[in-house]
Coordinates of N, CA, C and O and ligand atoms in Angstrom, one line a residue:
M94 N -11.3 6.7 -2.2 CA -12.1 7.0 -1.0 C -11.2 7.2 0.2 O -10.2 6.4 0.4
E95 N -11.4 8.2 1.0 CA -10.6 8.5 2.2 C -11.1 7.6 3.4 O -12.3 7.5 3.6
L96 N -10.1 7.1 4.1 CA -10.5 6.3 5.3 C -10.5 7.3 6.5 O -9.8 8.2 6.6
S97 N -11.5 7.0 7.4 CA -11.4 7.7 8.7 C -10.4 7.1 9.6 O -10.0 6.0 9.3
C98 N -10.0 7.8 10.6 CA -9.0 7.3 11.6 C -9.5 6.0 12.2 O -8.8 5.1 12.5
K99 N -10.8 5.9 12.4 CA -11.4 4.7 13.0 C -11.2 3.5 12.1 O -10.8 2.4 12.5
Q100 N -11.5 3.7 10.8 CA -11.3 2.6 9.8 C -9.9 2.2 9.7 O -9.5 1.1 9.6
E101 N -9.0 3.3 9.7 CA -7.6 3.1 9.6 C -7.1 2.2 10.7 O -6.3 1.3 10.5
E102 N -7.5 2.5 12.0 CA -7.0 1.8 13.1 C -7.4 0.3 13.0 O -6.6 -0.6 13.4
K103 N -8.5 0.0 12.4 CA -8.9 -1.4 12.3 C -8.0 -2.2 11.3 O -8.0 -3.4 11.3
L104 N -7.4 -1.4 10.4 CA -6.6 -2.1 9.4 C -5.1 -2.3 9.8 O -4.4 -2.9 9.1
I105 N -4.8 -1.7 11.0 CA -3.4 -1.8 11.4 C -2.9 -3.3 11.5 O -1.9 -3.7 11.0
V106 N -3.7 -4.0 12.3 CA -3.3 -5.4 12.5 C -3.2 -6.2 11.2 O -2.2 -6.9 10.9
P107 N -4.3 -6.2 10.4 CA -4.2 -6.9 9.1 C -3.1 -6.4 8.3 O -2.4 -7.2 7.6
F108 N -2.7 -5.1 8.3 CA -1.6 -4.6 7.6 C -0.3 -5.3 8.0 O 0.5 -5.7 7.3
L109 N -0.1 -5.3 9.4 CA 1.1 -5.9 9.9 C 1.2 -7.4 9.6 O 2.3 -8.0 9.5
K110 N 0.0 -8.0 9.5 CA 0.0 -9.4 9.1 C 0.1 -9.6 7.6 O 0.0 -10.7 7.1
D111 N 0.1 -8.5 6.9 CA 0.2 -8.5 5.4 C -1.0 -9.2 4.8 O -0.9 -10.0 3.9
S112 N -2.2 -9.0 5.4 CA -3.4 -9.7 4.8 C -4.4 -8.7 4.2 O -5.5 -9.0 4.0
L113 N -3.9 -7.5 3.8 CA -4.8 -6.5 3.2 C -4.7 -6.7 1.6 O -3.6 -7.0 1.1
D114 N -5.7 -6.5 0.9 CA -5.6 -6.5 -0.5 C -5.0 -5.2 -1.0 O -5.0 -4.2 -0.2
N115 N -4.5 -5.1 -2.2 CA -3.7 -4.0 -2.6 C -4.5 -2.7 -2.6 O -4.0 -1.6 -2.3
R116 N -5.8 -2.7 -2.9 CA -6.6 -1.5 -2.9 C -6.7 -1.0 -1.5 O -6.4 0.2 -1.3
T117 N -7.0 -1.8 -0.5 CA -7.1 -1.4 0.9 C -5.8 -0.9 1.4 O -5.7 0.1 2.1
K118 N -4.7 -1.6 1.0 CA -3.4 -1.3 1.4 C -3.0 0.1 0.9 O -2.5 0.9 1.6
G119 N -3.4 0.4 -0.3 CA -3.2 1.8 -0.9 C -3.9 2.8 -0.1 O -3.3 3.9 0.2
Q120 N -5.2 2.6 0.3 CA -5.9 3.5 1.1 C -5.3 3.7 2.5 O -5.1 4.8 3.0
F121 N -4.8 2.6 3.0 CA -4.2 2.5 4.3 C -2.9 3.4 4.3 O -2.7 4.3 5.1
L122 N -2.1 3.2 3.3 CA -0.8 3.9 3.2 C -1.1 5.4 2.9 O -0.4 6.3 3.5
S123 N -2.1 5.8 2.1 CA -2.2 7.2 1.8 C -2.8 7.9 3.0 O -2.5 9.1 3.2
H124 N -3.6 7.2 3.8 CA -4.1 7.8 5.1 C -2.9 8.2 6.0 O -2.8 9.3 6.6
L125 N -1.9 7.3 6.0 CA -0.7 7.5 6.9 C 0.1 8.7 6.5 O 0.7 9.3 7.3
E126 N 0.0 9.0 5.2 CA 0.8 10.1 4.7 C 0.4 11.4 5.3 O 1.2 12.4 5.4
H127 N -0.9 11.6 5.6 CA -1.3 12.8 6.2 C -1.9 12.7 7.6 O -2.6 13.6 8.0
C128 N -1.7 11.6 8.2 CA -2.2 11.5 9.6 C -1.2 10.9 10.5 O -0.9 9.8 10.6
D129 N -0.6 11.9 11.3 CA 0.5 11.5 12.2 C 0.0 10.6 13.3 O 0.7 9.7 13.8
S130 N -1.3 10.8 13.8 CA -1.7 10.0 14.9 C -1.9 8.5 14.5 O -1.6 7.7 15.3
C131 N -2.3 8.3 13.3 CA -2.4 6.9 12.9 C -1.1 6.3 12.7 O -0.8 5.1 12.9
L132 N -0.1 7.1 12.2 CA 1.2 6.6 12.0 C 1.8 6.2 13.3 O 2.5 5.2 13.4
E133 N 1.5 7.0 14.3 CA 2.1 6.8 15.6 C 1.4 5.5 16.2 O 2.1 4.6 16.7
E134 N 0.1 5.3 16.0 CA -0.6 4.1 16.4 C 0.0 2.9 15.7 O 0.3 1.9 16.4
L135 N 0.3 3.0 14.4 CA 0.9 1.9 13.7 C 2.3 1.6 14.3 O 2.6 0.4 14.5
S136 N 3.1 2.6 14.5 CA 4.4 2.4 15.1 C 4.3 1.6 16.4 O 5.1 0.7 16.6
I137 N 3.4 2.0 17.3 CA 3.2 1.4 18.5 C 2.9 -0.1 18.4 O 3.5 -1.0 18.9
Q138 N 1.9 -0.3 17.5 CA 1.4 -1.7 17.3 C 2.6 -2.6 16.7 O 2.7 -3.7 17.0
F139 N 3.3 -1.9 15.8 CA 4.4 -2.6 15.1 C 5.5 -3.0 16.2 O 6.0 -4.1 16.2
L140 N 5.8 -2.0 17.0 CA 6.8 -2.2 18.0 C 6.3 -3.4 19.0 O 7.1 -4.2 19.3
V141 N 5.0 -3.3 19.3 CA 4.5 -4.3 20.3 C 4.6 -5.7 19.6 O 5.2 -6.6 20.2
T142 N 3.9 -5.8 18.4 CA 3.9 -7.2 17.8 C 5.2 -7.7 17.4 O 5.7 -8.8 17.8
T143 N 5.9 -6.9 16.6 CA 7.2 -7.4 16.1 C 8.3 -7.4 17.2 O 9.1 -8.3 17.3
G144 N 8.2 -6.4 18.1 CA 9.2 -6.3 19.2 C 9.1 -7.5 20.1 O 10.1 -8.1 20.5
M145 N 7.9 -7.9 20.4 CA 7.8 -9.1 21.3 C 8.4 -10.3 20.7 O 9.1 -11.1 21.3
Q146 N 8.1 -10.5 19.3 CA 8.6 -11.6 18.6 C 10.1 -11.6 18.7 O 10.8 -12.6 18.9
R147 N 10.7 -10.4 18.4 CA 12.1 -10.3 18.3 C 12.8 -10.6 19.7 O 13.8 -11.2 19.8
L148 N 12.1 -10.1 20.7 CA 12.7 -10.3 22.0 C 12.7 -11.8 22.3 O 13.7 -12.3 22.9
E149 N 11.7 -12.5 21.9 CA 11.7 -14.0 22.1 C 12.8 -14.6 21.3 O 13.4 -15.6 21.8
N150 N 13.0 -14.1 20.1 CA 14.1 -14.7 19.3 C 15.4 -14.3 19.7 O 16.4 -14.8 19.3
G151 N 15.5 -13.2 20.5 CA 16.8 -12.7 21.0 C 17.5 -11.9 19.9 O 18.8 -11.8 20.0
D152 N 16.8 -11.5 18.8 CA 17.5 -10.7 17.8 C 17.8 -9.3 18.2 O 17.1 -8.8 19.1
T153 N 18.8 -8.7 17.7 CA 18.9 -7.3 17.8 C 18.2 -6.6 16.7 O 18.0 -7.1 15.6
F154 N 17.7 -5.4 17.0 CA 16.8 -4.8 15.9 C 16.7 -3.3 16.1 O 16.9 -2.7 17.1
D155 N 16.4 -2.7 15.0 CA 16.1 -1.3 14.9 C 14.7 -1.2 14.3 O 14.5 -1.0 13.1
L156 N 13.7 -1.3 15.2 CA 12.3 -1.4 14.7 C 11.8 -0.2 14.0 O 11.1 -0.3 13.0
N157 N 12.2 1.0 14.5 CA 11.7 2.2 13.8 C 12.2 2.2 12.4 O 11.4 2.6 11.5
R158 N 13.4 1.9 12.2 CA 13.9 1.9 10.8 C 13.2 0.8 10.0 O 12.9 1.0 8.8
E159 N 13.0 -0.3 10.6 CA 12.4 -1.4 10.0 C 11.0 -1.1 9.5 O 10.6 -1.4 8.4
L160 N 10.2 -0.4 10.3 CA 8.9 0.0 9.9 C 8.9 1.0 8.8 O 8.2 0.9 7.8
K161 N 9.9 1.9 8.8 CA 10.0 2.9 7.7 C 10.3 2.2 6.4 O 9.8 2.5 5.4
T162 N 11.3 1.2 6.5 CA 11.6 0.5 5.3 C 10.4 -0.2 4.8 O 10.2 -0.2 3.6
R163 N 9.7 -0.9 5.7 CA 8.5 -1.6 5.3 C 7.5 -0.8 4.6 O 7.0 -1.1 3.5
L164 N 7.2 0.4 5.2 CA 6.3 1.3 4.6 C 6.7 1.8 3.2 O 6.0 1.8 2.3
A165 N 8.0 2.1 3.1 CA 8.6 2.5 1.8 C 8.4 1.4 0.8 O 8.1 1.7 -0.4
T166 N 8.7 0.2 1.2 CA 8.6 -0.9 0.3 C 7.2 -1.1 -0.2 O 7.0 -1.3 -1.4
E167 N 6.3 -1.1 0.7 CA 4.9 -1.3 0.3 C 4.4 -0.2 -0.6 O 3.8 -0.5 -1.6
R168 N 4.8 1.0 -0.3 CA 4.5 2.1 -1.2 C 5.1 1.9 -2.6 O 4.4 2.2 -3.6
R169 N 6.3 1.5 -2.6 CA 6.9 1.3 -3.9 C 6.2 0.2 -4.7 O 5.9 0.3 -5.9
H170 N 5.9 -0.9 -4.1 CA 5.1 -2.0 -4.7 C 3.8 -1.4 -5.3 O 3.5 -1.7 -6.5
L171 N 3.1 -0.6 -4.5 CA 1.8 -0.1 -5.0 C 2.0 0.8 -6.2 O 1.3 0.9 -7.1
D172 N 3.1 1.7 -6.1 CA 3.4 2.6 -7.2 C 3.7 1.8 -8.5 O 3.2 2.2 -9.5
I173 N 4.4 0.7 -8.3 CA 4.7 -0.1 -9.5 C 3.4 -0.6 -10.1 O 3.1 -0.5 -11.3
L174 N 2.6 -1.2 -9.2 CA 1.3 -1.7 -9.6 C 0.4 -0.6 -10.3 O -0.1 -0.9 -11.4
T175 N 0.4 0.6 -9.7 CA -0.4 1.7 -10.3 C 0.1 2.0 -11.7 O -0.6 2.2 -12.6
S176 N 1.5 2.1 -11.8 CA 2.0 2.5 -13.1 C 1.8 1.4 -14.2 O 1.5 1.7 -15.3
L177 N 1.9 0.2 -13.7 CA 1.6 -1.0 -14.6 C 0.2 -0.9 -15.1 O -0.1 -1.0 -16.3
R178 N -0.7 -0.5 -14.2 CA -2.1 -0.4 -14.5 C -2.4 0.7 -15.5 O -3.1 0.5 -16.5
S179 N -1.7 1.8 -15.3 CA -1.9 2.9 -16.3 C -1.3 2.6 -17.6 O -1.9 3.0 -18.7
V180 N -0.2 1.8 -17.6 CA 0.3 1.4 -18.9 C -0.7 0.5 -19.6 O -0.9 0.6 -20.8
L181 N -1.3 -0.4 -18.8 CA -2.3 -1.3 -19.4 C -3.4 -0.5 -20.0 O -3.9 -0.8 -21.1
Y182 N -3.9 0.5 -19.2 CA -5.0 1.3 -19.7 C -4.6 2.0 -21.0 O -5.4 2.0 -22.0
A183 N -3.4 2.5 -21.0 CA -2.9 3.3 -22.2 C -2.8 2.3 -23.4 O -3.3 2.7 -24.5
T184 N -2.3 1.1 -23.1 CA -2.3 0.2 -24.2 C -3.7 -0.1 -24.8 O -3.9 -0.2 -26.0
E185 N -4.6 -0.3 -23.9 CA -6.0 -0.6 -24.3 C -6.5 0.6 -25.1 O -7.1 0.4 -26.1
A186 N -6.3 1.8 -24.6 CA -6.7 3.0 -25.3 C -6.1 3.1 -26.7 O -6.8 3.4 -27.7
I187 N -4.8 2.8 -26.8 CA -4.2 2.8 -28.1 C -4.7 1.8 -29.1 O -5.0 2.1 -30.2
S188 N -4.9 0.6 -28.5 CA -5.4 -0.5 -29.4 C -6.8 -0.2 -29.9 O -7.2 -0.5 -31.0
L189 N -7.6 0.5 -29.0 CA -8.9 0.9 -29.3 C -8.9 2.0 -30.5 O -9.6 1.9 -31.5
L190 N -8.0 2.9 -30.3 CA -7.8 4.0 -31.3 C -7.4 3.4 -32.6 O -7.9 3.7 -33.7
L191 N -6.4 2.4 -32.6 CA -6.0 1.7 -33.8 C -7.1 1.0 -34.5 O -7.3 1.2 -35.7
S192 N -7.9 0.3 -33.7 CA -9.0 -0.4 -34.4 C -10.0 0.6 -35.0 O -10.6 0.4 -36.1
L193 N -10.2 1.7 -34.3 CA -11.1 2.8 -34.9 C -10.5 3.3 -36.2 O -11.2 3.5 -37.2
L194 N -9.2 3.5 -36.2 CA -8.5 4.0 -37.4 C -8.7 3.0 -38.5 O -9.0 3.4 -39.7
V195 N -8.5 1.7 -38.2 CA -8.6 0.7 -39.2 C -10.0 0.7 -39.8 O -10.3 0.7 -41.0
L196 N -11.0 0.8 -38.9 CA -12.4 0.9 -39.3 C -12.6 2.1 -40.2 O -13.3 1.9 -41.3
L197 N -12.1 3.2 -39.8 CA -12.3 4.5 -40.6 C -11.7 4.3 -42.0 O -12.3 4.6 -43.0
T198 N -10.4 3.8 -42.1 CA -9.8 3.6 -43.4 C -10.6 2.6 -44.2 O -10.7 2.8 -45.5
M199 N -11.2 1.6 -43.6 CA -12.0 0.7 -44.4 C -13.3 1.4 -44.9 O -13.6 1.1 -46.1
V200 N -13.8 2.3 -44.1 CA -15.0 3.0 -44.6 C -14.7 3.9 -45.7 O -15.4 4.0 -46.7
V201 N -13.6 4.7 -45.5 CA -13.2 5.6 -46.5 C -12.6 4.8 -47.7 O -13.0 4.9 -48.8
Ligands
LIG389 ZN1 -5.8 8.9 11.1

């Protein structure tokens, strides 16, 4: 399901707090891939929330790179989950096929 920009905006804060479930996170990330304005909105919120924290801690930082790294990491995690899931489905399909074959050989 595609998210609208309005829905996407509501997810920015939960995303930054890392409180989205994987399904929602996937939708969130795929919206960002084709929506520059939401990506910009996310960058701003990220800069504001994380930037303020960092300023208080007095750390040096490159927030733009950090956000990119974070997005890439999340994406990779989801990709891994997705491929794991398809492997599981494949395994299930294979075992189903195998049991069918066994059944068939028994009948024949
Ligand atoms: Zn959008």
